[in-house]
Amino acid sequence: MAITAIGFVLSAGLFAQTAAFDVATIKLSAPEQRGSTLYTDVGGKLSLEYMTLKDLIGFAWDVRDFQISGGPKWIDSTHYDVNAKSQTAAGLLQLRPMVQPLLAERFHLAIHKGTKDLVYYALTIGKNEPKLTPSQTPSPQLHGHGGELIGQGISISLLTGKVAEELGRPVLDHTGLTGKYDINLRWTPDDGEQKTDPSRPSLFTAVQEQLGLKLESQKGPVEILIVDRAERPSEN
């Protein structure tokens, strides 16, 4: 137990100082389950399904997969369902940091920050004003497949995460935009997925024409999280 305490203290600066969830369970996902899902509501409910510990770290610290390094191999292969409830917090912005101490407690997680030189795409504002619609949706909703990305109440951070998945390369937010937006992005995928409308532009062109943003290739230091320790949680 002493080792656990030391690991937590060394990494304590990375864990948000927030109130704990009133109720929280972490269980192994069902073997037949597929596809990660995220749900929050204004009543303080948080549901994260079919997520690896690496996914959960990415959610809790709002970083992408490429920004997480280290740890045992199972953190990227074993899937969990997390269901939590808070009576004092609601919505993504308040609930997200509360997952950090939850992971520290249940997984005995210890991490520290580092940097790594990577080739990445910087998402910037184009020549003119962004073509983004401010959202009135209280909780974020995001889905997409085969050249479509549709979302309500989406931060630029969530957008860059999905674009990074499509491109297979890191995408960093250099826009300075802090609002929540409704997004309807359509393009022609070039990875063999179904092409429902071949007249659609490439993802790069779609981002520029439909969102008023731009993807630029760059190389430089990217902040990463390094997992020093993680243990499988007991069933609860």
Short mmCIF file of C-alpha atoms in Angstrom, two decimals, residues 23-39 46-53 55-56 78-84 99 102-103 106-107 233-236:
data_model
loop_
_atom_site.label_atom_id
_atom_site.label_comp_id
_atom_site.label_asym_id
_atom_site.label_seq_id
_atom_site.Cartn_x
_atom_site.Cartn_y
_atom_site.Cartn_z
CA VAL A 23 -21.95 6.75 -7.02
CA ALA A 24 -19.47 5.22 -9.47
CA THR A 25 -19.07 1.72 -10.87
CA ILE A 26 -16.38 0.33 -13.18
CA LYS A 27 -17.03 -3.07 -14.73
CA LEU A 28 -15.64 -5.13 -17.58
CA SER A 29 -17.57 -4.62 -20.79
CA ALA A 30 -19.68 -7.50 -22.09
CA PRO A 31 -17.70 -9.73 -24.51
CA GLU A 32 -20.20 -9.12 -27.32
CA GLN A 33 -20.15 -5.34 -26.87
CA ARG A 34 -18.65 -3.20 -29.63
CA GLY A 35 -18.17 0.51 -30.14
CA SER A 36 -17.37 3.09 -27.47
CA THR A 37 -20.12 5.46 -26.32
CA LEU A 38 -20.15 8.61 -24.19
CA TYR A 39 -23.21 10.06 -22.50
CA LEU A 46 -21.96 10.09 -16.82
CA SER A 47 -21.77 6.90 -18.85
CA LEU A 48 -18.61 5.71 -20.64
CA GLU A 49 -19.05 2.34 -22.30
CA TYR A 50 -16.60 -0.07 -23.96
CA MET A 51 -13.54 2.05 -23.23
CA THR A 52 -10.01 0.94 -22.45
CA LEU A 53 -8.10 2.56 -19.61
CA ASP A 55 -9.53 5.75 -23.65
CA LEU A 56 -10.59 6.74 -20.13
CA THR A 78 -9.24 -4.46 -21.96
CA HIS A 79 -12.57 -2.62 -22.16
CA TYR A 80 -14.62 -1.24 -19.29
CA ASP A 81 -18.00 0.39 -18.65
CA VAL A 82 -18.02 3.35 -16.28
CA ASN A 83 -21.27 4.66 -14.82
CA ALA A 84 -21.20 7.53 -12.35
CA VAL A 99 -12.95 11.02 -13.69
CA LEU A 102 -11.76 8.09 -9.91
CA LEU A 103 -9.11 6.45 -12.12
CA ARG A 106 -9.88 2.40 -8.83
CA PHE A 107 -6.90 1.70 -11.12
CA PRO A 233 -9.69 -2.66 -10.83
CA SER A 234 -11.68 -5.07 -8.71
CA GLU A 235 -15.31 -5.61 -9.75
CA ASN A 236 -17.69 -3.23 -8.01
#
